Short mmCIF file of C-alpha atoms and ligand atoms in Angstrom, two decimals:
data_model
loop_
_atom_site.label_atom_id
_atom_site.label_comp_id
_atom_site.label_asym_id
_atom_site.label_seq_id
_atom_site.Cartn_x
_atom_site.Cartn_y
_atom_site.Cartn_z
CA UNK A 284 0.00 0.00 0.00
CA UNK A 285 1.08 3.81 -0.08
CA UNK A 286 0.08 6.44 2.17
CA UNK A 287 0.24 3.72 5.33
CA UNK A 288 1.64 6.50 7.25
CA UNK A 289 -1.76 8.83 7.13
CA UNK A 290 -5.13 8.82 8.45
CA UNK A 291 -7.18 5.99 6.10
CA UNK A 292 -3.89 3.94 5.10
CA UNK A 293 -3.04 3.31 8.61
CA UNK A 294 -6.69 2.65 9.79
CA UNK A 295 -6.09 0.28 6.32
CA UNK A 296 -3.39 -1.28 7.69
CA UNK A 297 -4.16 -2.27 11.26
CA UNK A 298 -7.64 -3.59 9.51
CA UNK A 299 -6.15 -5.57 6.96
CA UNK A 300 -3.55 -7.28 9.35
CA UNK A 301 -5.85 -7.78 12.16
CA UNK A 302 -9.15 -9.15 9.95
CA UNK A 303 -6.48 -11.05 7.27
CA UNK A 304 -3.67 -13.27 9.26
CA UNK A 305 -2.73 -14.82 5.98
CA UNK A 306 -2.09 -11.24 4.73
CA UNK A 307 1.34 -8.90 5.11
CA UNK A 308 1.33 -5.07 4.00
CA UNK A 309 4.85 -3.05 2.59
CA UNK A 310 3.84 0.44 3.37
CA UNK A 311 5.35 2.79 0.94
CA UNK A 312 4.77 6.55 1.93
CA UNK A 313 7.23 9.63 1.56
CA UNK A 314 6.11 11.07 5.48
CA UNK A 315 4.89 14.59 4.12
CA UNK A 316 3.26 16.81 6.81
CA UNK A 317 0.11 14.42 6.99
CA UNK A 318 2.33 11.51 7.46
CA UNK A 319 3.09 10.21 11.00
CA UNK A 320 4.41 7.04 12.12
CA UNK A 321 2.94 7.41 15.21
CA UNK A 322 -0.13 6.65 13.82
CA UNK A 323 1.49 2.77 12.98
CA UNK A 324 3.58 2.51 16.34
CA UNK A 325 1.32 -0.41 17.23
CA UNK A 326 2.41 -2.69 13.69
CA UNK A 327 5.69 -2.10 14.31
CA UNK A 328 6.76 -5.15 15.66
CA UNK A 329 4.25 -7.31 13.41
CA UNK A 330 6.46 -9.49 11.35
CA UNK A 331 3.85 -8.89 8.58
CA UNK A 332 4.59 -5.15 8.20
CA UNK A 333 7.12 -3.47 6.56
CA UNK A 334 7.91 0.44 6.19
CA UNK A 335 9.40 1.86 3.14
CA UNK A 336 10.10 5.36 3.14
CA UNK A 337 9.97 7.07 -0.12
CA UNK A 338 8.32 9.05 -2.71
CA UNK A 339 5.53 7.62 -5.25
CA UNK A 340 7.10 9.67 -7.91
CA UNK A 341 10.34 7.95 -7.41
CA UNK A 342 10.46 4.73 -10.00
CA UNK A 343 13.16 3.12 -8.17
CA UNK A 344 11.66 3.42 -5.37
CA UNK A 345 8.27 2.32 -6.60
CA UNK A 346 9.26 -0.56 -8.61
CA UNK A 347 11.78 -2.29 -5.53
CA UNK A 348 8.50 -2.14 -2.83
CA UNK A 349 6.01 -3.82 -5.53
CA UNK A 350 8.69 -6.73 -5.73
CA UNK A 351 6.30 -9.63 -5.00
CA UNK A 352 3.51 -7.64 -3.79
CA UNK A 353 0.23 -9.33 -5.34
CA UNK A 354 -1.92 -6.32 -5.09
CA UNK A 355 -1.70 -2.24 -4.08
CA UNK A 356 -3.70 -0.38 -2.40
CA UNK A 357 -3.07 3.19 -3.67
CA UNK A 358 -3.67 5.68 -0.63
CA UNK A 359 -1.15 7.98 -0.87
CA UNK A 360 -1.86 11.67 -1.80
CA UNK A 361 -2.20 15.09 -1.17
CA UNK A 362 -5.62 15.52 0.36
CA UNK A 363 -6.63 18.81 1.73
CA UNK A 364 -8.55 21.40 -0.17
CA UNK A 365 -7.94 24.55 1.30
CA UNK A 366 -4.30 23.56 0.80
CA UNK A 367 -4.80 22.94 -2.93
CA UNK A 368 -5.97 25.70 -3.10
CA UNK A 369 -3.33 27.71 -1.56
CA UNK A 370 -0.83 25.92 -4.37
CA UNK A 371 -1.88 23.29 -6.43
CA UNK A 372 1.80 22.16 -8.01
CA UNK A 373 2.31 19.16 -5.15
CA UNK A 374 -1.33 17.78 -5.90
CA UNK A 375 -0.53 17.37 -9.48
CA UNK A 376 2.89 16.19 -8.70
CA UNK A 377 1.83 13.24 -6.02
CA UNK A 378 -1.45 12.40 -7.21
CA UNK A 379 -1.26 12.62 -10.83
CA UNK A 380 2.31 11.69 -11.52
CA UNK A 381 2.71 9.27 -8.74
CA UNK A 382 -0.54 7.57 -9.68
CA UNK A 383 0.95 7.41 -13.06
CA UNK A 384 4.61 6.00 -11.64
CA UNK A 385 2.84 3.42 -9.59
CA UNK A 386 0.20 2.21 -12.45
CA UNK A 387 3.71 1.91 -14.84
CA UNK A 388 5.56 -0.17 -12.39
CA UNK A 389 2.37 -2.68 -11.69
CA UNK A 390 2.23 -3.20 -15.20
CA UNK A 391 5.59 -4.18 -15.11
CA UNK A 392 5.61 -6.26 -11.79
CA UNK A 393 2.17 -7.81 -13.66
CA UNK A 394 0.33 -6.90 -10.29
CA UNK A 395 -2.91 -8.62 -10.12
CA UNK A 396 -5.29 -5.96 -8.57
CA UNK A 397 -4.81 -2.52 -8.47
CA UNK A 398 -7.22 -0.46 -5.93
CA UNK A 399 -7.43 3.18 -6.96
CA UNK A 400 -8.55 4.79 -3.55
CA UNK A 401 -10.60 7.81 -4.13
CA UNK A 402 -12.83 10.45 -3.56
CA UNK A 403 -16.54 11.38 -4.53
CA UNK A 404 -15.14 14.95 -4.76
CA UNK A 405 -14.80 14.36 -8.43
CA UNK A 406 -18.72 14.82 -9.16
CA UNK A 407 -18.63 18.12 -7.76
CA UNK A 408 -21.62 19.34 -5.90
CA UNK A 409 -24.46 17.94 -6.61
CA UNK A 410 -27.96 19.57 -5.96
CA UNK A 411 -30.15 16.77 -5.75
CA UNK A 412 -30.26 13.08 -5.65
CA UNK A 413 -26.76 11.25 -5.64
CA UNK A 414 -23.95 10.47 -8.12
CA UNK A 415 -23.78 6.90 -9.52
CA UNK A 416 -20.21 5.75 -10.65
CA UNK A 417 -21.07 6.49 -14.59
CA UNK A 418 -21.89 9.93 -13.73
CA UNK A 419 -19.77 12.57 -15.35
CA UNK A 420 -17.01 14.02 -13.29
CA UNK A 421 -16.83 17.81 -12.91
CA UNK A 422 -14.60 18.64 -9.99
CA UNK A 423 -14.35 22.27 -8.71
CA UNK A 424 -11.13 22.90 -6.92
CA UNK A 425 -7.34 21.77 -7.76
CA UNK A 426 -7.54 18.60 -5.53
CA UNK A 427 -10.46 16.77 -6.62
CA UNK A 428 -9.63 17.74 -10.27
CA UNK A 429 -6.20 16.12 -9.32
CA UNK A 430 -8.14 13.09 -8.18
CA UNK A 431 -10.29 13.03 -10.94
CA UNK A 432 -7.13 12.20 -13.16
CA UNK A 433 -5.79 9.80 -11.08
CA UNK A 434 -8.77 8.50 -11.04
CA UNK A 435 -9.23 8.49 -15.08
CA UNK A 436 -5.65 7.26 -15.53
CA UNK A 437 -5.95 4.07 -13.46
CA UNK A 438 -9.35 2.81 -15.35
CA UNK A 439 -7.21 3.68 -18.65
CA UNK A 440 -4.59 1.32 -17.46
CA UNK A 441 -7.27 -1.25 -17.26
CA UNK A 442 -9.37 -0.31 -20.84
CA UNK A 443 -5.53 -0.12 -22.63
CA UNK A 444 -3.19 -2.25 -20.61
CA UNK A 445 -5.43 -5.06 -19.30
CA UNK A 446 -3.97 -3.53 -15.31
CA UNK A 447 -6.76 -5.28 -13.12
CA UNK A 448 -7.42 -1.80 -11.97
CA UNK A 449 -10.17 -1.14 -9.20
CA UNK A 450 -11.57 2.54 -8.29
CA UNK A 451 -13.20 3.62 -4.89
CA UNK A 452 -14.96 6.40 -4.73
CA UNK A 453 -15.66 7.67 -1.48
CA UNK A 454 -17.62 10.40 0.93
CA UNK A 455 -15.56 11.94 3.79
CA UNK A 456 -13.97 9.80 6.30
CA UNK A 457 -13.48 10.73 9.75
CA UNK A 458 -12.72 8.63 12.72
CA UNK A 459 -8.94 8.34 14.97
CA UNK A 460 -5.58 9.89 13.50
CA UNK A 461 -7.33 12.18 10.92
CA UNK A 462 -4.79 15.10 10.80
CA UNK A 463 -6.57 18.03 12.21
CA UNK A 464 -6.71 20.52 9.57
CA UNK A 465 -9.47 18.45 8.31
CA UNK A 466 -13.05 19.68 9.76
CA UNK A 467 -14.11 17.14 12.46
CA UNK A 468 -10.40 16.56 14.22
CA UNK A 469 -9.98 20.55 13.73
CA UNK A 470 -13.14 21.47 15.47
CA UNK A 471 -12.58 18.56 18.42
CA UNK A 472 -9.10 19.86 19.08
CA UNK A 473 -10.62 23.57 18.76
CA UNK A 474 -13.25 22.97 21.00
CA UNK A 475 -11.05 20.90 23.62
CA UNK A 476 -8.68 23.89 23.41
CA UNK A 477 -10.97 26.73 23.94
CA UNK A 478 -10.30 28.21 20.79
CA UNK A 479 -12.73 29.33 18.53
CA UNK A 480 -14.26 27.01 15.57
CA UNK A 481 -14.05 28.74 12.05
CA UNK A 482 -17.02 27.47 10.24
CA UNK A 483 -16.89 28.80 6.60
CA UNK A 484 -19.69 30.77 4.83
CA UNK A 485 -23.11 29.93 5.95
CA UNK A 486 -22.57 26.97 7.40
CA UNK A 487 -25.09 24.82 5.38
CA UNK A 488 -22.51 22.70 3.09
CA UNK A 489 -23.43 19.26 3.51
CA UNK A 490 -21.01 16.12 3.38
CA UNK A 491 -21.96 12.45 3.52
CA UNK A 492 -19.70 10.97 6.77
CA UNK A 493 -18.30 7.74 6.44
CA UNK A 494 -16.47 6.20 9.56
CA UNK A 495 -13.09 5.45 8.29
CA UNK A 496 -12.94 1.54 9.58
CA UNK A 497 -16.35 1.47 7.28
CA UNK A 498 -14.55 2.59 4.50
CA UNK A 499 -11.55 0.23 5.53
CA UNK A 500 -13.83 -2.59 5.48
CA UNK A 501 -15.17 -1.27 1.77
CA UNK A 502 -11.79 -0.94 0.53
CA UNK A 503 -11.28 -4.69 1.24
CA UNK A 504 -14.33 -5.89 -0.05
CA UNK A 505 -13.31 -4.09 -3.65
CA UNK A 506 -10.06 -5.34 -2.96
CA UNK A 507 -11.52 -9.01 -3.25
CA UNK A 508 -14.34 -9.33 -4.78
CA UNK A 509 -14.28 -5.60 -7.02
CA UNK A 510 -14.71 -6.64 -10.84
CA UNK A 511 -11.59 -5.29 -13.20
CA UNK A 512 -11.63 -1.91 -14.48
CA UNK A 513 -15.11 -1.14 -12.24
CA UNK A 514 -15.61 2.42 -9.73
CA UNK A 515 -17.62 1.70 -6.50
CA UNK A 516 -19.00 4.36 -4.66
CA UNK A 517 -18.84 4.30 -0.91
CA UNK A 518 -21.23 6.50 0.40
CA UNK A 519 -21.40 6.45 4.52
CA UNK A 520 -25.60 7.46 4.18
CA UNK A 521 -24.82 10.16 6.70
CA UNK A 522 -25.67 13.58 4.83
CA UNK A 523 -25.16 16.52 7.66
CA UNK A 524 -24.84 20.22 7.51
CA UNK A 525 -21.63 21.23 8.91
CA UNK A 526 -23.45 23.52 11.30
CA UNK A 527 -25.46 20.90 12.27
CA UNK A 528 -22.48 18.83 12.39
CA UNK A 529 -20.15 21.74 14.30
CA UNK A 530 -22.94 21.73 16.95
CA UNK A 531 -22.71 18.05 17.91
CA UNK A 532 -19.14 18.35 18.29
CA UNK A 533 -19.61 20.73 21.05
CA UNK A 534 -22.50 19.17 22.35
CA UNK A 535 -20.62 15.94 22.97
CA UNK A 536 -17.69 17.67 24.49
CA UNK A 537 -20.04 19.79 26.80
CA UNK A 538 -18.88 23.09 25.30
CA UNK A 539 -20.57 26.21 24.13
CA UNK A 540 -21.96 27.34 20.91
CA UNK A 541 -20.21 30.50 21.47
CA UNK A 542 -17.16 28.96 19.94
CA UNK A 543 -18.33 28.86 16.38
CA UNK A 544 -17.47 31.86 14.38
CA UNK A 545 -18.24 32.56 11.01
CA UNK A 546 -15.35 33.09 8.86
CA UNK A 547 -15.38 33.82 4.50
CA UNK A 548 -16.06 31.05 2.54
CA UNK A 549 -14.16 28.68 0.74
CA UNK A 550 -13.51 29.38 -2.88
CA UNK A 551 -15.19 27.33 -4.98
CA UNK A 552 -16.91 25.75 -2.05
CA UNK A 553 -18.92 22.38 -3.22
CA UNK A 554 -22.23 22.83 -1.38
CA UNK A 555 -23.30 19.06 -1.06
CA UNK A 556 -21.99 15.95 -1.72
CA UNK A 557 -24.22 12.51 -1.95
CA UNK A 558 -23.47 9.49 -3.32
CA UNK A 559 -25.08 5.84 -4.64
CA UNK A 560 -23.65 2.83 -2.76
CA UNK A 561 -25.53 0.02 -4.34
CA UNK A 562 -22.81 -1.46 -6.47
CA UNK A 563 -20.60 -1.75 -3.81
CA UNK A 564 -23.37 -3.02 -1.27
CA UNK A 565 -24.26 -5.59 -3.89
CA UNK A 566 -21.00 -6.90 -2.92
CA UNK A 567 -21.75 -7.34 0.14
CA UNK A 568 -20.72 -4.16 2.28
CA UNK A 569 -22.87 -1.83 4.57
CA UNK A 570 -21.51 0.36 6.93
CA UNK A 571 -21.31 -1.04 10.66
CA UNK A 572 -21.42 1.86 12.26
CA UNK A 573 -23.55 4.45 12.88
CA UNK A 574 -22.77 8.02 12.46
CA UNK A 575 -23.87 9.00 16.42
CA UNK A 576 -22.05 6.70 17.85
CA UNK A 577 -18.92 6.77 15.16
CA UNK A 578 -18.84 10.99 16.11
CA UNK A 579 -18.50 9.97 19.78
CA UNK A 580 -16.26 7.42 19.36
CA UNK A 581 -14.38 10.39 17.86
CA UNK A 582 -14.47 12.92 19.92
CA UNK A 583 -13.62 10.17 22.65
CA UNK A 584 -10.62 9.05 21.06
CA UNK A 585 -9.33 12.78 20.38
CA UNK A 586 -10.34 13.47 24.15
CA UNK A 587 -7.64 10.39 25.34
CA UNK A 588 -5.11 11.41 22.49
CA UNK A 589 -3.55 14.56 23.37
CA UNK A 590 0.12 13.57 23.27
CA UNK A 591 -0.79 12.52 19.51
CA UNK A 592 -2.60 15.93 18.27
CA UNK A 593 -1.01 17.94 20.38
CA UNK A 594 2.39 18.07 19.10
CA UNK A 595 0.82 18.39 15.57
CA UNK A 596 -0.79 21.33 16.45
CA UNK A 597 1.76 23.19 18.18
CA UNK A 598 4.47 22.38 15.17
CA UNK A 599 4.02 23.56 11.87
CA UNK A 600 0.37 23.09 11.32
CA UNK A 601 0.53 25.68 13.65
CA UNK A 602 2.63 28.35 11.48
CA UNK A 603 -0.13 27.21 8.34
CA UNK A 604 -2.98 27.38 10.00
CA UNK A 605 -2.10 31.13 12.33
CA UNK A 606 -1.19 32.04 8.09
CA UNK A 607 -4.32 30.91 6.34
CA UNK A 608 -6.61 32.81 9.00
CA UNK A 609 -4.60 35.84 9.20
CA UNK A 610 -6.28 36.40 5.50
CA UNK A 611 -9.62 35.83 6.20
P1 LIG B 217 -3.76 11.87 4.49
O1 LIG B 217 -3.48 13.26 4.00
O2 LIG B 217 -4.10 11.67 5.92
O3 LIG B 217 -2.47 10.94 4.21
C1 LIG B 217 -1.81 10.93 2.98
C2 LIG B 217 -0.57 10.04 3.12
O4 LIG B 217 0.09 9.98 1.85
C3 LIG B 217 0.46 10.56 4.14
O5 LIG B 217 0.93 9.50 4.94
C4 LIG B 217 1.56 11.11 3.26
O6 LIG B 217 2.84 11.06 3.88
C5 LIG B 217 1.47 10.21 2.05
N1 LIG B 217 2.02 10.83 0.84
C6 LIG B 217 1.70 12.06 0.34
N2 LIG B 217 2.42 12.30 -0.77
C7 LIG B 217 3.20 11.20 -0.97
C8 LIG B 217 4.15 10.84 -1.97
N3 LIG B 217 4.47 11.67 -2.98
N4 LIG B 217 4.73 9.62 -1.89
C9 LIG B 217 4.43 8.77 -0.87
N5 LIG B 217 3.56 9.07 0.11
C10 LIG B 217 2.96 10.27 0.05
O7 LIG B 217 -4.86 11.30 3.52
P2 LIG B 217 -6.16 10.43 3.83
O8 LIG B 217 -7.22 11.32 4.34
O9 LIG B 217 -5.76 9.23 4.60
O10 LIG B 217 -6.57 10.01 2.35
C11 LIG B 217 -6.08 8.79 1.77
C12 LIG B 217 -6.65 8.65 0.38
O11 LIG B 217 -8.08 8.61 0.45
C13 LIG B 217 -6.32 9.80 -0.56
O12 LIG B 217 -6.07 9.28 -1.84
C14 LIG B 217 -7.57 10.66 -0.55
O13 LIG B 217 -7.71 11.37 -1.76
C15 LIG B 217 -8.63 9.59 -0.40
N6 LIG B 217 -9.88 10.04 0.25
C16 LIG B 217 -9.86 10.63 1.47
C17 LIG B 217 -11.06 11.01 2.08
C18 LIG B 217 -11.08 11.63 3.45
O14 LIG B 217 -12.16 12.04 3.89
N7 LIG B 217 -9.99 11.70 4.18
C19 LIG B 217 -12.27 10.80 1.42
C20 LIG B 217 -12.25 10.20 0.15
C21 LIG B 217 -11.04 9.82 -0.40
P1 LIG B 218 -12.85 19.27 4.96
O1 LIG B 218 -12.72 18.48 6.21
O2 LIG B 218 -11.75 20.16 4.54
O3 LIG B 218 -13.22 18.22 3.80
P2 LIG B 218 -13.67 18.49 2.26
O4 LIG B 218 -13.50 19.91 1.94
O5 LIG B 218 -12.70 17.64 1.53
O6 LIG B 218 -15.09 18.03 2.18
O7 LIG B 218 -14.17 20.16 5.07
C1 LIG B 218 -15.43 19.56 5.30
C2 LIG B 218 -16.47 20.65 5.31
O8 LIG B 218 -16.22 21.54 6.41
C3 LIG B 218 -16.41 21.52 4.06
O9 LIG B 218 -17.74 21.90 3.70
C4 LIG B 218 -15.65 22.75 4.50
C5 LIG B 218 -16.00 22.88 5.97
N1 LIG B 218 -14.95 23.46 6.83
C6 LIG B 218 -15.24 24.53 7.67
O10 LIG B 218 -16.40 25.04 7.71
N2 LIG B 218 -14.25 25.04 8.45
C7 LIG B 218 -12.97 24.52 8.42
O11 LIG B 218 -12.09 25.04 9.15
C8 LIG B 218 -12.69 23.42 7.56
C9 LIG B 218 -11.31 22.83 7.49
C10 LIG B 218 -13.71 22.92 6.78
#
């Protein structure tokens, strides 16, 4: 796999070697900001794991950790929007070019599944109803539309090369060691810290959640049972306002409303996301987990975690994050 090192791949990772004792994982991941081996301290010592450290744009690299690898689960990338949107040149760079680096060297290791892990960020907002895999794509900011042709490339390695490629397509994950620039660990840590939560525009975007061992357990399904050159939606059924959303944050860590402030908008915010899951429910997955108890499971685990976010906060994240609101 790449990307072991963040917040789904290592959640991917301790599921796959706890549900799969037959199974080992090579995790190949560069460590970028998002990338923590903290967040793998407890594999460590599993015979079945190994860490590579290095760069998905790196062929070398690349080709040595597929070396008798049956299948890869492509996790790695560049992931946060307002980041992407700040400078878009390292989304291209990781999750076009290494997406392209990888697909080359599993056609040449003749790899035998190939799991695309992505994002339903490449329908764009959709008003009503929900996107269905054959839908067309029309991203709206640099990362999804970096997504999108990571996405495009991999099911052109399968219609040209024959590369048993699989696609996920999925809402947003939350759940333990999300990095906290993203909205649910931000606004825990926020809230736990007395500092204020900046909820952008009006409030009323809405995202689908999807606990991230849900999506773990999706990822392995398409892993195994996925049909060649197929996209699966995994959708978590949970469609909540982020106000709505912001509000059971603090609700569950018995703090006051007074903490949200309204701060400018997003460019090219996507108001709502929604997806179809029925292809990949047909084979055989539902989430286990429902969103209530998933958010306090959460907030719980970010509560007993402070020596992991903390020093994230107080390092460089910090020195981004004072930057990007000193603009709005
Ligand atoms: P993350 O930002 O937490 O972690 C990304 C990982 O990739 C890090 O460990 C980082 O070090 C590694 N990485 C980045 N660039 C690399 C490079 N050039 N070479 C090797 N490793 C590199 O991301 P995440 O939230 O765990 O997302 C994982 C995947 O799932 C991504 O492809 C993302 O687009 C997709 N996805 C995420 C969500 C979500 O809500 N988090 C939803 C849908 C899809
Ligand atoms: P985010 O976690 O960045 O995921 P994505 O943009 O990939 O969906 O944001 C989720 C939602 O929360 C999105 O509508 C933007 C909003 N949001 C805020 O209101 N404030 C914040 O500080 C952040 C990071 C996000």
């Amino acid at each position: 796999m790449t990307g072991g090192a963040g917040f789904i791949g290592s959640n991917f990772a301790r599921h796959i070697l706890g549900s799969h004792p037959e199974d080992s994982v090579v995790n190949l991941d560069k460590l970028t900001y998002a990338g923590n081996l903290e967040n793998l301290r407890d594999l460590e010592k599993d015979p079945r794991y190994r860490f590579v450290r290095g760069d998905i744009c790196d062929r070398v690299v690349v080709r040595e950790a597929m070396e008798g690898v049956d299948a890869v689960v492509h996790c790695a990338a560049e992931t946060h929007v307002d980041r992407s949107n700040a400078g878009a040149g390292e989304f291209l760079t990781t999750n076009v070019s290494g997406t392209f680096t990888l697909l080359e060297a599993a056609r040449e290791r003749k790899i035998q599944r190939f799991v695309a892990v992505g994002t339903d960020e490449v329908y764009g907002s959709i008003a009503k109803g929900a996107a269905r895999e054959l839908d067309p794509l029309n991203p709206s900011n640099p990362y999804s539309a970096s997504k999108a042709a990571a996405d495009l490339l991999a099911r052109a390695y399968w219609t040209t090369h024959r590369l048993p490629v699989v696609v996920t397509r999925s809402s947003n994950n939350f759940g333990p060691y999300q990095y906290p620039e993203k909205v649910i660990p931000l606004f825990i840590t926020n809230a736990l810290e007395d500092t204020p939560l900046p909820l952008y525009g009006d409030g009323k975007n809405v995202r689908d959640w999807l606990y991230v061992l849900d999506n773990c357990a999706a990822i392995d399904v398409v892993l195994r049972k996925g049909k060649d050159g197929e996209i699966y939606n995994i959708g978590g059924g949970n469609e909540v306002e982020n106000v709505v959303l912001t509000r059971q944050v603090l609700h569950l860590l018995g703090k006051p409303e007074s903490l949200i402030t309204s701060v400018k908008d997003r460019p090219g915010h996507d108001r709502r996301y929604a997806l179809d899951s029925g292809k990949v429910a047909a084979l055989g997955w539902k989430p286990a987990h429902s969103f209530g108890a998933a958010l306090e499971a959460t907030v719980a685990w970010y509560r007993d975690h402070e020596a992991w976010w903390k020093p994230i906060k107080s390092g460089a994240f910090r020195a981004y994050y004072e930057k990007q609101y000193s603009s709005r």
